[in-house]
Coordinates of C-alpha atoms in Angstrom, one line a residue:
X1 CA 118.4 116.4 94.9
X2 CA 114.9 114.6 95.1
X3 CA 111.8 117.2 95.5
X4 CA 110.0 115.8 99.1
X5 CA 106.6 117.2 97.1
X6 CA 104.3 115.6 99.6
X7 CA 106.1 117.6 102.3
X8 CA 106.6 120.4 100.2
X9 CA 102.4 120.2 99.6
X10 CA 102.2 120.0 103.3
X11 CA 104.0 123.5 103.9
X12 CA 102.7 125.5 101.1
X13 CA 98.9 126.1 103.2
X14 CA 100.5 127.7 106.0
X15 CA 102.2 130.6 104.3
X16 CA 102.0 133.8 105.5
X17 CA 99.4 131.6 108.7
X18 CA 100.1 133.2 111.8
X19 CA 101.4 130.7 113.2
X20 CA 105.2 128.9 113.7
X21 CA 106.1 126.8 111.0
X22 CA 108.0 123.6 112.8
X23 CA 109.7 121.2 110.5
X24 CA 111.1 117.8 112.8
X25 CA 113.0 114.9 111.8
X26 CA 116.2 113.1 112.6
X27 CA 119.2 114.5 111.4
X28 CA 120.2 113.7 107.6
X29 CA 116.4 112.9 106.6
X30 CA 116.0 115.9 104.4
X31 CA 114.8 119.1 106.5
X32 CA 117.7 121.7 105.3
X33 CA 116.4 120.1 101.7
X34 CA 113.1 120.8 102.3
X35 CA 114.0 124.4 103.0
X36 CA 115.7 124.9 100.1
X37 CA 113.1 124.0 97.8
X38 CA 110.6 125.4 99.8
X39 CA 112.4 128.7 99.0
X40 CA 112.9 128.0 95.4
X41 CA 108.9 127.8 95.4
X42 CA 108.7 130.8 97.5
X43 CA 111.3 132.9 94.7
X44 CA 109.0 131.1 91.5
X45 CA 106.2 132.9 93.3
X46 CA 107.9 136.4 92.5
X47 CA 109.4 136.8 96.8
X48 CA 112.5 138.2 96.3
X49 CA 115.6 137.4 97.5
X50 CA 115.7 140.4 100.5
X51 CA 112.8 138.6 101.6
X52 CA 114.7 135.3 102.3
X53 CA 116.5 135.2 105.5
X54 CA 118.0 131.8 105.9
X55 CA 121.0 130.5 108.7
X56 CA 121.6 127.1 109.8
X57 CA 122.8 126.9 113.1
X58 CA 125.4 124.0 112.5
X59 CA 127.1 126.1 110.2
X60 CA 130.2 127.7 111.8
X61 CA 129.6 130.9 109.8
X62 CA 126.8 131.3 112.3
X63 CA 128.4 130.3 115.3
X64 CA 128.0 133.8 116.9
X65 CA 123.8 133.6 116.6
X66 CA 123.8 130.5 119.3
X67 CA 122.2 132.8 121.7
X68 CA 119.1 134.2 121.4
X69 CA 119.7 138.3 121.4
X70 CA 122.2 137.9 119.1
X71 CA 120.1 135.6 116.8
X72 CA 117.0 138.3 117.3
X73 CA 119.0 141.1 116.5
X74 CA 120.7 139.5 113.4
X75 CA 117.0 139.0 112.1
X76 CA 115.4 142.2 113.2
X77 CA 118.1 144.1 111.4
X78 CA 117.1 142.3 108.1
X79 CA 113.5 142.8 107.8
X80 CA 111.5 144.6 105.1
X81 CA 109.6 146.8 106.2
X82 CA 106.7 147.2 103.6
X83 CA 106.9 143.3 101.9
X84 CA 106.9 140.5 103.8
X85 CA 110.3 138.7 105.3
X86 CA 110.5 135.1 105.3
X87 CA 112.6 133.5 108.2
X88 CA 114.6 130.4 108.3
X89 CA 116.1 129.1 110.7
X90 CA 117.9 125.6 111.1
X91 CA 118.5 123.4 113.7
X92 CA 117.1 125.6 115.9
X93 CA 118.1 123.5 119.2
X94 CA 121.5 124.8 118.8
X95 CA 120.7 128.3 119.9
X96 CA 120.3 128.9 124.0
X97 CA 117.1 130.1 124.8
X98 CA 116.1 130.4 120.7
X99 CA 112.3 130.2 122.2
X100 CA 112.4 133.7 123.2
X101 CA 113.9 134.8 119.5
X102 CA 111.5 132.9 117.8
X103 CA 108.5 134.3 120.0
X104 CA 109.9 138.0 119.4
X105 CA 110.1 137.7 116.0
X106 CA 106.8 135.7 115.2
X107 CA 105.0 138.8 116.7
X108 CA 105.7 141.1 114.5
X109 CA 104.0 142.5 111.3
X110 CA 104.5 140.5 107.8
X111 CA 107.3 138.2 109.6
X112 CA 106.5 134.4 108.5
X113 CA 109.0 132.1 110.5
X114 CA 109.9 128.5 109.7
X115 CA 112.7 126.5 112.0
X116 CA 113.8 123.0 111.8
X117 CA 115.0 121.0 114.4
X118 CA 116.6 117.4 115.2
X119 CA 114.5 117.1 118.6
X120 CA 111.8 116.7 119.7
X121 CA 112.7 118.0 123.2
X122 CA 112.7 121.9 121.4
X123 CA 108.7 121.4 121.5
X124 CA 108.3 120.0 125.3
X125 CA 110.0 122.7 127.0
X126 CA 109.6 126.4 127.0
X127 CA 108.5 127.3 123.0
X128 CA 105.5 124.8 123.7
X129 CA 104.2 126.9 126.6
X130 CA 105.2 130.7 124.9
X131 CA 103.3 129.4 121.9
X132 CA 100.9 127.0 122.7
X133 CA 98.3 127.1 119.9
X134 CA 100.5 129.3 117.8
X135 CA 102.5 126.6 116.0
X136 CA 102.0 123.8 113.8
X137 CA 104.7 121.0 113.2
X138 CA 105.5 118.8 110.1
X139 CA 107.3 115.6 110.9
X140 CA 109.5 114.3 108.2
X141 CA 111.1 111.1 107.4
X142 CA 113.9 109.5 105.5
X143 CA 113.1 108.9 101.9
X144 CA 109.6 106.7 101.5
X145 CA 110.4 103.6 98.8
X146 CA 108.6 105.7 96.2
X147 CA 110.8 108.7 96.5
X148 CA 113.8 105.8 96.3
X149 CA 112.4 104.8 93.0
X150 CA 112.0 107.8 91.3
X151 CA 116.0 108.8 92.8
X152 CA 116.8 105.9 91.0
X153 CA 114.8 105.9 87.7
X154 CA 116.3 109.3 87.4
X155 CA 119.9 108.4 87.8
X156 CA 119.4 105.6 85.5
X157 CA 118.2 108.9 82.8
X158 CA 121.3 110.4 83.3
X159 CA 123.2 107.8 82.8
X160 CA 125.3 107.7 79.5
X161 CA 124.4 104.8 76.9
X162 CA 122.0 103.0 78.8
X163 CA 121.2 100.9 76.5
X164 CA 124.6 98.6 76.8
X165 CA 123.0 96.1 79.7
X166 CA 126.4 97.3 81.5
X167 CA 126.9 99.4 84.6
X168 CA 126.2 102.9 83.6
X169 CA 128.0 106.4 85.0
X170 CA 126.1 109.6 86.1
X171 CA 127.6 112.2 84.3
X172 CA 126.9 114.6 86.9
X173 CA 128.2 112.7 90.0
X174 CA 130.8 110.2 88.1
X175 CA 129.7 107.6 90.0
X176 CA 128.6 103.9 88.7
X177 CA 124.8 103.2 89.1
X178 CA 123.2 99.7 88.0
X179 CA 121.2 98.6 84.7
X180 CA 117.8 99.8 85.6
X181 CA 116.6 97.8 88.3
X182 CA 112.3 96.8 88.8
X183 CA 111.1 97.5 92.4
X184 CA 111.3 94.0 93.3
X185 CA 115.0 94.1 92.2
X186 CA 115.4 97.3 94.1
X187 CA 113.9 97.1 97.7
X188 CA 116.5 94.5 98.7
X189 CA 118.7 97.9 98.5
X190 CA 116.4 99.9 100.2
X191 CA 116.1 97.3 103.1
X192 CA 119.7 96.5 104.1
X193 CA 121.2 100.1 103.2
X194 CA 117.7 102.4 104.7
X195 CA 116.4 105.0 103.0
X196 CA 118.4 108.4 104.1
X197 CA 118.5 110.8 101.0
X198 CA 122.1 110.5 100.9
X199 CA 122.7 107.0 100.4
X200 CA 120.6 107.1 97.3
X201 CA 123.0 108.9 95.7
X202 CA 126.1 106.9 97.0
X203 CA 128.2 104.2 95.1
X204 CA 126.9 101.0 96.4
X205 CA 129.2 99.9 98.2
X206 CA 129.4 98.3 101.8
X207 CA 132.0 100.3 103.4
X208 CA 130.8 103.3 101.9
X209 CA 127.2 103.5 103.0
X210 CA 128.2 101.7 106.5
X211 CA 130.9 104.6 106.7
X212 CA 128.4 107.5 106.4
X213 CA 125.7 105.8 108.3
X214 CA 128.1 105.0 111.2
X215 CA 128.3 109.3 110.8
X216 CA 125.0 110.0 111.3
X217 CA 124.9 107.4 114.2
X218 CA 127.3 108.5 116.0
X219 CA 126.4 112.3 115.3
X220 CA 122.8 111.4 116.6
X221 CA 124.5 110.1 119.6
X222 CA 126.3 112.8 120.8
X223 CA 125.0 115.9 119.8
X224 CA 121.7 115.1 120.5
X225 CA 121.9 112.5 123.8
X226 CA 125.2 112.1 125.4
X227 CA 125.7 115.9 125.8
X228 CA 122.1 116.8 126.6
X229 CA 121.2 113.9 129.3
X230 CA 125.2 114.3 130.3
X231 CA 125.7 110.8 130.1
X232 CA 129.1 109.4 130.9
X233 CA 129.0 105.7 129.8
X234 CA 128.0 106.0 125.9
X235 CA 128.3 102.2 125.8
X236 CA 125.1 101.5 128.1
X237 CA 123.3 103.6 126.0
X238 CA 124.9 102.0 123.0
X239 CA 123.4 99.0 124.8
X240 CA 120.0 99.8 125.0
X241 CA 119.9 101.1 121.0
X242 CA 121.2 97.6 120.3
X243 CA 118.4 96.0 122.6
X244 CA 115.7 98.3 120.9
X245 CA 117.3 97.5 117.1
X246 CA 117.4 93.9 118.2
X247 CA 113.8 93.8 119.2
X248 CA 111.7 96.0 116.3
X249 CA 108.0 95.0 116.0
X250 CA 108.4 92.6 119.5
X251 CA 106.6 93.9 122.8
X252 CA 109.4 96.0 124.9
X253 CA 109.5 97.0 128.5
X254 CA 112.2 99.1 130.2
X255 CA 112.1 96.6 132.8
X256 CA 113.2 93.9 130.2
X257 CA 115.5 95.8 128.6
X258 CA 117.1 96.4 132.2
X259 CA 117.2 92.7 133.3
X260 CA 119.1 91.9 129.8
X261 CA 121.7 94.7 130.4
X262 CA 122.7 93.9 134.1
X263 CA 122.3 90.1 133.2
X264 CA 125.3 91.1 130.5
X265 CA 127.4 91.8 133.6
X266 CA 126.4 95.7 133.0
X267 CA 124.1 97.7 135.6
X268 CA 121.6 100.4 134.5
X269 CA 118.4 101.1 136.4
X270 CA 114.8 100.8 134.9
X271 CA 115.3 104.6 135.9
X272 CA 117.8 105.2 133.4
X273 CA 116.9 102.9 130.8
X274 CA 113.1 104.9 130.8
X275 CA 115.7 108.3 130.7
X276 CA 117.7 106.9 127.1
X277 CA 114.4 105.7 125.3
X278 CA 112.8 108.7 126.0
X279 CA 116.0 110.6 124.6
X280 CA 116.3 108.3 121.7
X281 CA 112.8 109.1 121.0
X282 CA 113.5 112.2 120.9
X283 CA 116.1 112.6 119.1
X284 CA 113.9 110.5 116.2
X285 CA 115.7 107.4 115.7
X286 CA 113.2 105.4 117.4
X287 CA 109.2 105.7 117.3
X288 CA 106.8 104.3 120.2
X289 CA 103.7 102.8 118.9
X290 CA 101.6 102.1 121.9
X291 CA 99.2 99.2 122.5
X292 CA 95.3 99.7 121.7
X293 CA 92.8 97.6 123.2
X294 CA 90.1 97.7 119.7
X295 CA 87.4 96.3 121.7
X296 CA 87.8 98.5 124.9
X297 CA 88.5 101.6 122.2
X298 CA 91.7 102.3 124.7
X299 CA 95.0 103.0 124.7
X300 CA 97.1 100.8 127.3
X301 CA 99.8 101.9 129.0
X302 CA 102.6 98.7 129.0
X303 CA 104.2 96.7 126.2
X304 CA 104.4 98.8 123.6
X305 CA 106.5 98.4 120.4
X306 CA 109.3 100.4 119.0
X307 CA 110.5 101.1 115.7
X308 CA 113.7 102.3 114.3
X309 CA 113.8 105.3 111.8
X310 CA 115.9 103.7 109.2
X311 CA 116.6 100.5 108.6
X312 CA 119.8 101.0 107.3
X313 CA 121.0 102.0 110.8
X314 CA 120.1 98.3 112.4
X315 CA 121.8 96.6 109.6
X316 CA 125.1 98.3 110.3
X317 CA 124.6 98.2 114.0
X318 CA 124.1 94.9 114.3
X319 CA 126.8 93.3 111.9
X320 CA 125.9 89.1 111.5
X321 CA 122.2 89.5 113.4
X322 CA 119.7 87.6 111.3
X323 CA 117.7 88.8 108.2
X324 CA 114.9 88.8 110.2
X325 CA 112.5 90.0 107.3
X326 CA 108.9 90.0 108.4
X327 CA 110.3 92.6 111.1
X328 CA 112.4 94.7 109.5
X329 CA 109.2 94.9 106.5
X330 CA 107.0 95.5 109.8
X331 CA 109.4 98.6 110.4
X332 CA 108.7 100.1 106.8
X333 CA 105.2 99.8 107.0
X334 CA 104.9 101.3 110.2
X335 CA 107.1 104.5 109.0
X336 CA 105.0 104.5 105.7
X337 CA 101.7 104.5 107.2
X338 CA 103.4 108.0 109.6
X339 CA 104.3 109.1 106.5
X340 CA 100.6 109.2 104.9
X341 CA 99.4 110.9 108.1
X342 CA 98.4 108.2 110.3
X343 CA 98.6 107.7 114.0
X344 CA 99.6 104.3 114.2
X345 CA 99.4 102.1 117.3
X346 CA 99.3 97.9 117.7
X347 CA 95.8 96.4 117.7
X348 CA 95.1 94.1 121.0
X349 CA 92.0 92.0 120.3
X350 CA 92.0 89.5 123.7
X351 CA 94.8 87.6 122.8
X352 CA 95.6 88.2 119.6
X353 CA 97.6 90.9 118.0
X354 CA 97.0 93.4 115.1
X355 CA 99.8 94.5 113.9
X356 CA 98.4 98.2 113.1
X357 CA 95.7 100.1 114.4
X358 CA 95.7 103.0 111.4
X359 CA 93.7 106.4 112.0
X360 CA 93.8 109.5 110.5
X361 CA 90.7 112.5 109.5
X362 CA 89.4 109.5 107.2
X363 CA 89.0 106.5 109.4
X364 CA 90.6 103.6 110.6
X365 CA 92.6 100.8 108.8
X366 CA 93.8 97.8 110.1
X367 CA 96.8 95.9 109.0
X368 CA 98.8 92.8 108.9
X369 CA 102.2 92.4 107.6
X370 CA 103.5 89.0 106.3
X371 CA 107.2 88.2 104.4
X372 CA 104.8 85.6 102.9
X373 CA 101.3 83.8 103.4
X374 CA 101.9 81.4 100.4
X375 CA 101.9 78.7 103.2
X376 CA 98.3 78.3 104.0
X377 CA 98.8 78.2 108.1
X378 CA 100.8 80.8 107.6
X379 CA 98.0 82.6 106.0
X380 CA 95.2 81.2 108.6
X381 CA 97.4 82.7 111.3
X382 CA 97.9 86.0 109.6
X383 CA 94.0 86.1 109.1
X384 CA 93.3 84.9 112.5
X385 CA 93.5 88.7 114.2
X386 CA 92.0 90.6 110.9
X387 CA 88.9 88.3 111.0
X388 CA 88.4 88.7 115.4
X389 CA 87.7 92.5 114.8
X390 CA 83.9 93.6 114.7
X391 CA 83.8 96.8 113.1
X392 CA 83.6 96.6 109.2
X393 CA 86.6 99.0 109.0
X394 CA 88.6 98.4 106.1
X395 CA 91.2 95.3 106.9
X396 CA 94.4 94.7 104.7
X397 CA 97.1 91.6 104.6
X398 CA 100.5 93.2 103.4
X399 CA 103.7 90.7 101.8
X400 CA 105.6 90.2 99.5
X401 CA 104.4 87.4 98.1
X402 CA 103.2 88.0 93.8
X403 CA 99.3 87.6 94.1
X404 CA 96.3 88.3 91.7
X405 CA 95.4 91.8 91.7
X406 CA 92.3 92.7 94.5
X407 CA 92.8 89.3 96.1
X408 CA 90.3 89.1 99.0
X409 CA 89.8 86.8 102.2
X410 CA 85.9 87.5 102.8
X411 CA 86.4 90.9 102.8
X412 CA 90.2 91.2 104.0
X413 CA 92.8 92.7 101.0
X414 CA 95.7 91.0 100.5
X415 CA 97.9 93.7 99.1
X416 CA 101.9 93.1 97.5
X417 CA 104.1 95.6 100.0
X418 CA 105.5 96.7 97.4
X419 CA 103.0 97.6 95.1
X420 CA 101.2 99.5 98.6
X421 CA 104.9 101.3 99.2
X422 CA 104.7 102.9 95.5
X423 CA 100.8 103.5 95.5
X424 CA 99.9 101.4 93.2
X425 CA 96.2 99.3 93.0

C-alpha cells in the first residue's frame, strides 16, 4: 500500500479546524487508502482507538446507516465525551439525506468529521448550502508517475534474488514483477495500463488489468450515472464517453458530440448530451478545462477541452484506436499540473493555442506539450504559441525527447516529461 504523502500533507493542517474535511475522487483512486493512513498518523500521534469512528458506506455491514438518523444516531452514541472523536465516513453519497447527519454532528463539541465521496454532485446540492464556508475539499487522483515509480522500485526490493537479470517474485503477493525497469522503460506501462493504485500491484498482464479496469468502468457507470440521471439507454451514454475518450486534448462541443451520435444512426439531444458530460464530470472520470483568452485575461465560454482521469480507461475502451501519443501525454500533464495544485485551463492567444494556462497562489505557468520537437518545424510550431505571449511568466516546452539539461529557446525551458513527472531538474 503506497503512502499518498502529498495528500496525506494536505490533510494534516486541518485537524481538529472547524470545518468539514471533504476528500473527492473517482472511485478506486485511493480515498478509503488515504483514510487509513491518515488514521495510522492520527494513532502515532497518541489518539486512541475509541476516538476512531470509521464506516464505509459500500460496505454491507453498514447497510442499515444509509439514512441519515440512523447514521447520526450510530455516531452520536459513540462519542467521547472529554477527548476528542474523530469521524469517518466513506462514500458518503450512499446515505439519503447524509447532509443533515454530517451538519448535526460537525456542530458539536471536540467532533472532527472527514467524509469521502465519488461525486461531485454531494457538494452542489444541499451540504453546499448547510455549510457554505464551513468545509474545505481535497481532490485526489490516481497514482502521479512518481508515486508509480517508487510502487515499483519497492516491489523490485522485495523481490527475492534480484540480482539474476530474471523475472523476480514478491514474496508478499507471489506475483512476478520485472528486472528493475528505468522511468523511460517504465512509463510505456504507466501510459497504456493508467495509473489506479491497484494496477500497480497487478501481474501485468492484458486480460488482467483490462478485467479490473472494465470493473471500475462499469461500476462508475452505474452507481454513479445510470441510476442517478435514471437513464435507460446505457449505450448512448456509452457513446458519448467513447466520443469524449476519442477526442482528449481536441476542442469539444455538445453540439458536435450530438451531430456524431445521431449521424451514427443514434438520436440524443444537445439537451442530453450537456446532462451525461455534466454527470461524467461529476462522477470524475472526465475534467473540463475551459478556454482562456491570455490577452483579454478571460475565461470563454465554448470549445473547451476534456480530459479523461486515467489513461488506462481509454486504452481499454477503445480496443485498436491509434497510439495517439502527444494526446494521451497531453492528458498526464494536465492531471499532473491538478495534482500540484493548479487551476489549469487552455491558453487562446488570437489564433494560436497554448496548451496550458497554469495558476496557482505562486503565479502563472505556461506550457506546451510535444511527443517530440527533434524535427525543427516541429519545434518552430511548438514555440510558435510560447513566444506570442507578452507577459514574462515563466514558459515551458514538455517531451519526451532526451535533451541537455536547462535547454532554453530565448527564454522558453524545454523540459524531458518525464524528468518534470518525477520532479527532477
Amino acid at each position: 500500500m503506497i503512502q499518498r504523502n502529498e495528500y496525506l500533507e494536505l490533510l494534516k493542517p486541518w485537524r481538529e479546524k472547524q470545518l468539514i474535511k471533504v476528500i473527492s475522487g473517482v472511485r478506486r483512486c485511493g480515498k478509503s487508502t488515504l483514510l487509513a493512513q491518515y488514521m495510522d498518523y492520527l494513532r502515532s500521534t497518541g489518539v486512541e482507538d475509541e476516538q476512531i469512528i470509521s464506516v464505509n458506506l459500500e460496505d454491507i455491514d453498514f447497510e442499515h446507516l444509509q439514512d441519515y438518523k440512523a447514521l447520526h444516531d450510530y455516531f452520536k452514541s459513540r462519542l467521547c465525551k472529554d477527548k476528542y472523536t474523530y469521524v469517518f465516513i466513506d462514500e458518503v453519497q450512499q446515505c439519503t439525506g447524509f447532509e443533515k447527519a454530517v451538519d448535526s454532528l460537525f456542530i458539536k463539541k471536540n467532533v472532527d468529521v472527514y467524509i469521502t465521496g465519488s461525486n461531485a454532485h454531494m457538494l452542489s446540492g444541499e451540504l453546499a448550502t448547510l455549510l457554505s464556508g464551513r468545509y474545505i475539499e481535497i481532490s485526489i487522483l490516481p497514482l502521479s508517475f512518481a508515486e508509480h515509480m517508487e510502487l515499483a522500485e519497492r516491489f523490485n526490493k522485495l523481490a527475492m534474488n534480484d540480482e539474476t537479470g530474471m523475472l523476480l517474485m514478491n514474496p508478499e503477493t507471489g506475483m512476478l514483477v520485472a528486472q528493475k525497469r528505468t522511468p523511460r522503460e517504465e512509463f510505456p506501462h504507466y501510459l497504456r495500463y493508467g495509473s489506479f493504485p491497484y494496477v500497480s500491484e497487478l501481474e501485468r498482464d492484458d486480460n488482467i488489468i483490462r478485467t479490473y479496469l472494465d470493473g471500475v468502468y462499469n461500476t462508475i457507470l452505474i452507481k454513479d450515472i445510470v441510476k442517478r440521471e435514471g437513464i435507460t439507454d446505457i449505450s448512448v451514454l456509452e457513446s458519448v464517453v467513447k466520443f469524449l475518450c476519442s477526442n482528449i486534448g481536441s476542442p469539444v462541443s455538445t453540439k458536435k458530440i450530438s451531430d456524431t451520435i445521431n449521424s451514427s444512426g443514434r438520436k440524443i439531444s444537445v439537451n442530453t448530451v450537456e446532462t451525461y458530460v455534466r454527470a461524467l464530470a461529476d462522477s470524475f472520470i472526465f475534467y473540463k478545462a475551459d478556454r482562456y483568452d491570455i490577452k483579454g485575461k478571460q475565461h470563454l465560454k465554448t470549445l473547451g477541452k476534456y480530459y479523461l482521469v486515467d489513461t488506462g480507461l481509454r486504452n481499454m475502451l477503445l480496443t485498436g484506436a491509434s497510439a495517439d501519443l502527444g494526446h494521451q501525454l497531453e492528458n498526464i500533464v494536465y492531471l499532473e499540473l491538478l495534482r500540484r495544485g493548479n487551476k489549469v485551463s487552455i491558453g487562446k492567444l488570437a489564433e494560436k493555442e497554448v496548451d496550458f494556462v497554469a495558476s496557482n497562489a505562486d503565479g502563472v505557468c505556461y506550457y506546451q506539450v510535444a511527443a517530440s520537437v527533434l524535427d525543427e518545424s516541429t519545434l518552430k510550431r511548438e514555440l510558435a504559441p510560447l513566444q506570442k505571449i507578452p507577459d514574462h511568466h515563466p514558459k515551458f516546452l514538455l517531451t519526451l525527447d532526451d535533451i541537455m539539461p536547462n535547454a532554453n529557446h530565448d527564454g522558453i525551458r524545454q523540459i524531458n516529461v518525464l524528468n518534470w513527472l518525477l520532479n527532477k531538474k
